[in-house]
PDB file of N, CA and C in Angstrom:
ATOM      1  N   UNK A 193      -7.796 -77.062 -39.102  1.00  0.00           N
ATOM      2  CA  UNK A 193      -6.389 -77.260 -38.807  1.00  0.00           C
ATOM      3  C   UNK A 193      -6.046 -78.731 -38.596  1.00  0.00           C
ATOM      4  N   UNK A 194      -7.051 -79.385 -37.913  1.00  0.00           N
ATOM      5  CA  UNK A 194      -6.824 -80.832 -37.606  1.00  0.00           C
ATOM      6  C   UNK A 194      -6.956 -81.681 -38.830  1.00  0.00           C
ATOM      7  N   UNK A 195      -7.824 -81.439 -39.644  1.00  0.00           N
ATOM      8  CA  UNK A 195      -8.116 -82.149 -40.882  1.00  0.00           C
ATOM      9  C   UNK A 195      -6.852 -82.192 -41.825  1.00  0.00           C
ATOM     10  N   UNK A 196      -6.261 -81.027 -42.142  1.00  0.00           N
ATOM     11  CA  UNK A 196      -5.101 -81.087 -42.971  1.00  0.00           C
ATOM     12  C   UNK A 196      -3.885 -81.786 -42.326  1.00  0.00           C
ATOM     13  N   UNK A 197      -3.809 -81.642 -41.015  1.00  0.00           N
ATOM     14  CA  UNK A 197      -2.758 -82.427 -40.329  1.00  0.00           C
ATOM     15  C   UNK A 197      -2.883 -83.905 -40.471  1.00  0.00           C
ATOM     16  N   UNK A 198      -4.129 -84.388 -40.230  1.00  0.00           N
ATOM     17  CA  UNK A 198      -4.417 -85.801 -40.340  1.00  0.00           C
ATOM     18  C   UNK A 198      -4.221 -86.269 -41.793  1.00  0.00           C
ATOM     19  N   UNK A 199      -4.587 -85.530 -42.749  1.00  0.00           N
ATOM     20  CA  UNK A 199      -4.426 -85.861 -44.150  1.00  0.00           C
ATOM     21  C   UNK A 199      -2.886 -85.929 -44.479  1.00  0.00           C
ATOM     22  N   UNK A 200      -2.198 -85.012 -43.929  1.00  0.00           N
ATOM     23  CA  UNK A 200      -0.691 -84.994 -44.165  1.00  0.00           C
ATOM     24  C   UNK A 200      -0.085 -86.178 -43.601  1.00  0.00           C
ATOM     25  N   UNK A 201      -0.432 -86.635 -42.388  1.00  0.00           N
ATOM     26  CA  UNK A 201       0.050 -87.802 -41.741  1.00  0.00           C
ATOM     27  C   UNK A 201      -0.233 -89.077 -42.526  1.00  0.00           C
ATOM     28  N   UNK A 202      -1.485 -89.132 -43.065  1.00  0.00           N
ATOM     29  CA  UNK A 202      -1.892 -90.262 -43.904  1.00  0.00           C
ATOM     30  C   UNK A 202      -1.034 -90.409 -45.155  1.00  0.00           C
ATOM     31  N   UNK A 203      -0.842 -89.178 -45.761  1.00  0.00           N
ATOM     32  CA  UNK A 203      -0.061 -89.146 -47.027  1.00  0.00           C
ATOM     33  C   UNK A 203       1.324 -89.650 -46.764  1.00  0.00           C
ATOM     34  N   UNK A 204       1.905 -89.091 -45.610  1.00  0.00           N
ATOM     35  CA  UNK A 204       3.330 -89.492 -45.269  1.00  0.00           C
ATOM     36  C   UNK A 204       3.380 -90.959 -45.042  1.00  0.00           C
ATOM     37  N   UNK A 205       2.409 -91.533 -44.324  1.00  0.00           N
ATOM     38  CA  UNK A 205       2.370 -92.969 -44.054  1.00  0.00           C
ATOM     39  C   UNK A 205       2.327 -93.777 -45.377  1.00  0.00           C
ATOM     40  N   UNK A 206       1.477 -93.342 -46.211  1.00  0.00           N
ATOM     41  CA  UNK A 206       1.276 -94.001 -47.526  1.00  0.00           C
ATOM     42  C   UNK A 206       2.680 -93.967 -48.326  1.00  0.00           C
ATOM     43  N   UNK A 207       3.331 -92.858 -48.241  1.00  0.00           N
ATOM     44  CA  UNK A 207       4.659 -92.775 -48.990  1.00  0.00           C
ATOM     45  C   UNK A 207       5.642 -93.688 -48.250  1.00  0.00           C
ATOM     46  N   UNK A 208       5.672 -93.827 -46.961  1.00  0.00           N
ATOM     47  CA  UNK A 208       6.493 -94.718 -46.272  1.00  0.00           C
ATOM     48  C   UNK A 208       6.142 -96.163 -46.637  1.00  0.00           C
ATOM     49  N   UNK A 209       4.920 -96.510 -46.726  1.00  0.00           N
ATOM     50  CA  UNK A 209       4.492 -97.878 -47.057  1.00  0.00           C
ATOM     51  C   UNK A 209       4.975 -98.224 -48.478  1.00  0.00           C
ATOM     52  N   UNK A 210       4.894 -97.261 -49.347  1.00  0.00           N
ATOM     53  CA  UNK A 210       5.294 -97.531 -50.704  1.00  0.00           C
ATOM     54  C   UNK A 210       6.817 -97.730 -50.799  1.00  0.00           C
ATOM     55  N   UNK A 211       7.595 -96.928 -49.950  1.00  0.00           N
ATOM     56  CA  UNK A 211       8.958 -96.988 -49.970  1.00  0.00           C
ATOM     57  C   UNK A 211       9.465 -98.301 -49.340  1.00  0.00           C
ATOM     58  N   UNK A 212       8.925 -98.717 -48.144  1.00  0.00           N
ATOM     59  CA  UNK A 212       9.332 -99.914 -47.453  1.00  0.00           C
ATOM     60  C   UNK A 212       8.643-101.179 -47.907  1.00  0.00           C
ATOM     61  N   UNK A 213       7.462-101.043 -48.427  1.00  0.00           N
ATOM     62  CA  UNK A 213       6.736-102.330 -48.862  1.00  0.00           C
ATOM     63  C   UNK A 213       6.004-103.022 -47.816  1.00  0.00           C
ATOM     64  N   UNK A 214       6.177-102.623 -46.577  1.00  0.00           N
ATOM     65  CA  UNK A 214       5.404-103.229 -45.448  1.00  0.00           C
ATOM     66  C   UNK A 214       4.823-102.101 -44.565  1.00  0.00           C
ATOM     67  N   UNK A 215       3.884-102.543 -43.768  1.00  0.00           N
ATOM     68  CA  UNK A 215       3.212-101.528 -42.850  1.00  0.00           C
ATOM     69  C   UNK A 215       3.897-101.372 -41.574  1.00  0.00           C
ATOM     70  N   UNK A 216       4.677-102.392 -41.154  1.00  0.00           N
ATOM     71  CA  UNK A 216       5.304-102.390 -39.870  1.00  0.00           C
ATOM     72  C   UNK A 216       6.363-101.228 -39.657  1.00  0.00           C
ATOM     73  N   UNK A 217       7.267-101.127 -40.633  1.00  0.00           N
ATOM     74  CA  UNK A 217       8.275-100.087 -40.513  1.00  0.00           C
ATOM     75  C   UNK A 217       7.789 -98.712 -40.483  1.00  0.00           C
ATOM     76  N   UNK A 218       6.781 -98.366 -41.319  1.00  0.00           N
ATOM     77  CA  UNK A 218       6.278 -96.961 -41.217  1.00  0.00           C
ATOM     78  C   UNK A 218       5.610 -96.672 -39.933  1.00  0.00           C
ATOM     79  N   UNK A 219       4.895 -97.690 -39.367  1.00  0.00           N
ATOM     80  CA  UNK A 219       4.225 -97.514 -38.088  1.00  0.00           C
ATOM     81  C   UNK A 219       5.243 -97.284 -36.972  1.00  0.00           C
ATOM     82  N   UNK A 220       6.310 -97.992 -37.016  1.00  0.00           N
ATOM     83  CA  UNK A 220       7.408 -97.830 -36.025  1.00  0.00           C
ATOM     84  C   UNK A 220       8.006 -96.480 -36.105  1.00  0.00           C
ATOM     85  N   UNK A 221       8.253 -95.968 -37.345  1.00  0.00           N
ATOM     86  CA  UNK A 221       8.791 -94.638 -37.507  1.00  0.00           C
ATOM     87  C   UNK A 221       7.858 -93.553 -37.046  1.00  0.00           C
ATOM     88  N   UNK A 222       6.509 -93.710 -37.441  1.00  0.00           N
ATOM     89  CA  UNK A 222       5.484 -92.728 -37.116  1.00  0.00           C
ATOM     90  C   UNK A 222       5.244 -92.803 -35.554  1.00  0.00           C
ATOM     91  N   UNK A 223       5.428 -93.979 -34.931  1.00  0.00           N
ATOM     92  CA  UNK A 223       5.201 -93.976 -33.441  1.00  0.00           C
ATOM     93  C   UNK A 223       6.425 -93.488 -32.669  1.00  0.00           C
ATOM     94  N   UNK A 224       7.572 -93.512 -33.256  1.00  0.00           N
ATOM     95  CA  UNK A 224       8.789 -93.128 -32.498  1.00  0.00           C
ATOM     96  C   UNK A 224       8.796 -91.633 -32.317  1.00  0.00           C
ATOM     97  N   UNK A 225       8.285 -90.798 -33.225  1.00  0.00           N
ATOM     98  CA  UNK A 225       8.408 -89.386 -33.181  1.00  0.00           C
ATOM     99  C   UNK A 225       7.571 -88.821 -32.007  1.00  0.00           C
ATOM    100  N   UNK A 226       6.351 -89.215 -31.857  1.00  0.00           N
ATOM    101  CA  UNK A 226       5.605 -88.625 -30.609  1.00  0.00           C
ATOM    102  C   UNK A 226       6.138 -89.169 -29.304  1.00  0.00           C
ATOM    103  N   UNK A 227       6.696 -90.378 -29.316  1.00  0.00           N
ATOM    104  CA  UNK A 227       7.283 -90.868 -28.048  1.00  0.00           C
ATOM    105  C   UNK A 227       8.570 -90.100 -27.679  1.00  0.00           C
ATOM    106  N   UNK A 228       9.277 -89.725 -28.664  1.00  0.00           N
ATOM    107  CA  UNK A 228      10.550 -88.950 -28.423  1.00  0.00           C
ATOM    108  C   UNK A 228      10.213 -87.531 -27.909  1.00  0.00           C
ATOM    109  N   UNK A 229       9.110 -86.958 -28.366  1.00  0.00           N
ATOM    110  CA  UNK A 229       8.760 -85.637 -27.854  1.00  0.00           C
ATOM    111  C   UNK A 229       8.289 -85.767 -26.405  1.00  0.00           C
ATOM    112  N   UNK A 230       7.591 -86.837 -26.022  1.00  0.00           N
ATOM    113  CA  UNK A 230       7.178 -87.064 -24.704  1.00  0.00           C
ATOM    114  C   UNK A 230       8.391 -87.200 -23.727  1.00  0.00           C
ATOM    115  N   UNK A 231       9.305 -88.043 -24.108  1.00  0.00           N
ATOM    116  CA  UNK A 231      10.512 -88.191 -23.392  1.00  0.00           C
ATOM    117  C   UNK A 231      11.410 -86.941 -23.262  1.00  0.00           C
ATOM    118  N   UNK A 232      11.442 -86.150 -24.314  1.00  0.00           N
ATOM    119  CA  UNK A 232      12.156 -84.877 -24.226  1.00  0.00           C
ATOM    120  C   UNK A 232      11.538 -83.949 -23.193  1.00  0.00           C
ATOM    121  N   UNK A 233      10.174 -83.870 -23.203  1.00  0.00           N
ATOM    122  CA  UNK A 233       9.498 -82.982 -22.217  1.00  0.00           C
ATOM    123  C   UNK A 233       9.655 -83.516 -20.821  1.00  0.00           C
ATOM    124  N   UNK A 234       9.618 -84.786 -20.619  1.00  0.00           N
ATOM    125  CA  UNK A 234       9.821 -85.478 -19.304  1.00  0.00           C
ATOM    126  C   UNK A 234      11.249 -85.155 -18.847  1.00  0.00           C
ATOM    127  N   UNK A 235      12.182 -85.282 -19.678  1.00  0.00           N
ATOM    128  CA  UNK A 235      13.600 -85.043 -19.340  1.00  0.00           C
ATOM    129  C   UNK A 235      13.841 -83.618 -19.001  1.00  0.00           C
ATOM    130  N   UNK A 236      13.244 -82.695 -19.725  1.00  0.00           N
ATOM    131  CA  UNK A 236      13.425 -81.240 -19.306  1.00  0.00           C
ATOM    132  C   UNK A 236      12.797 -80.913 -17.991  1.00  0.00           C
ATOM    133  N   UNK A 237      11.572 -81.496 -17.748  1.00  0.00           N
ATOM    134  CA  UNK A 237      11.029 -81.261 -16.435  1.00  0.00           C
ATOM    135  C   UNK A 237      11.799 -81.880 -15.314  1.00  0.00           C
ATOM    136  N   UNK A 238      12.402 -83.102 -15.585  1.00  0.00           N
ATOM    137  CA  UNK A 238      13.195 -83.820 -14.606  1.00  0.00           C
ATOM    138  C   UNK A 238      14.384 -83.043 -14.190  1.00  0.00           C
ATOM    139  N   UNK A 239      15.066 -82.466 -15.259  1.00  0.00           N
ATOM    140  CA  UNK A 239      16.315 -81.671 -14.936  1.00  0.00           C
ATOM    141  C   UNK A 239      16.129 -80.303 -14.529  1.00  0.00           C
ATOM    142  N   UNK A 240      14.872 -79.786 -14.722  1.00  0.00           N
ATOM    143  CA  UNK A 240      14.570 -78.418 -14.345  1.00  0.00           C
ATOM    144  C   UNK A 240      14.776 -77.362 -15.357  1.00  0.00           C
ATOM    145  N   UNK A 241      15.071 -77.791 -16.588  1.00  0.00           N
ATOM    146  CA  UNK A 241      15.303 -76.850 -17.681  1.00  0.00           C
ATOM    147  C   UNK A 241      13.981 -76.567 -18.351  1.00  0.00           C
ATOM    148  N   UNK A 242      13.909 -75.454 -19.046  1.00  0.00           N
ATOM    149  CA  UNK A 242      12.749 -75.136 -19.811  1.00  0.00           C
ATOM    150  C   UNK A 242      13.023 -75.146 -21.354  1.00  0.00           C
ATOM    151  N   UNK A 243      11.994 -75.188 -22.134  1.00  0.00           N
ATOM    152  CA  UNK A 243      12.136 -75.235 -23.575  1.00  0.00           C
ATOM    153  C   UNK A 243      12.748 -73.885 -24.081  1.00  0.00           C
ATOM    154  N   UNK A 244      12.272 -72.848 -23.540  1.00  0.00           N
ATOM    155  CA  UNK A 244      12.641 -71.493 -24.020  1.00  0.00           C
ATOM    156  C   UNK A 244      13.860 -71.066 -23.354  1.00  0.00           C
TER     157      UNK A 244
END
């Protein structure tokens, strides 16, 4: 399960690099998504709400 996920992320990153032409923009996009999930979970715990 981990290997296909890593392969999918690499392919998505390669597509982003081909679209943007640089490595910086795809890395910023790929880094923003996990950080947003961390902040969402922190915000839910801070306010006392649950995901479900």
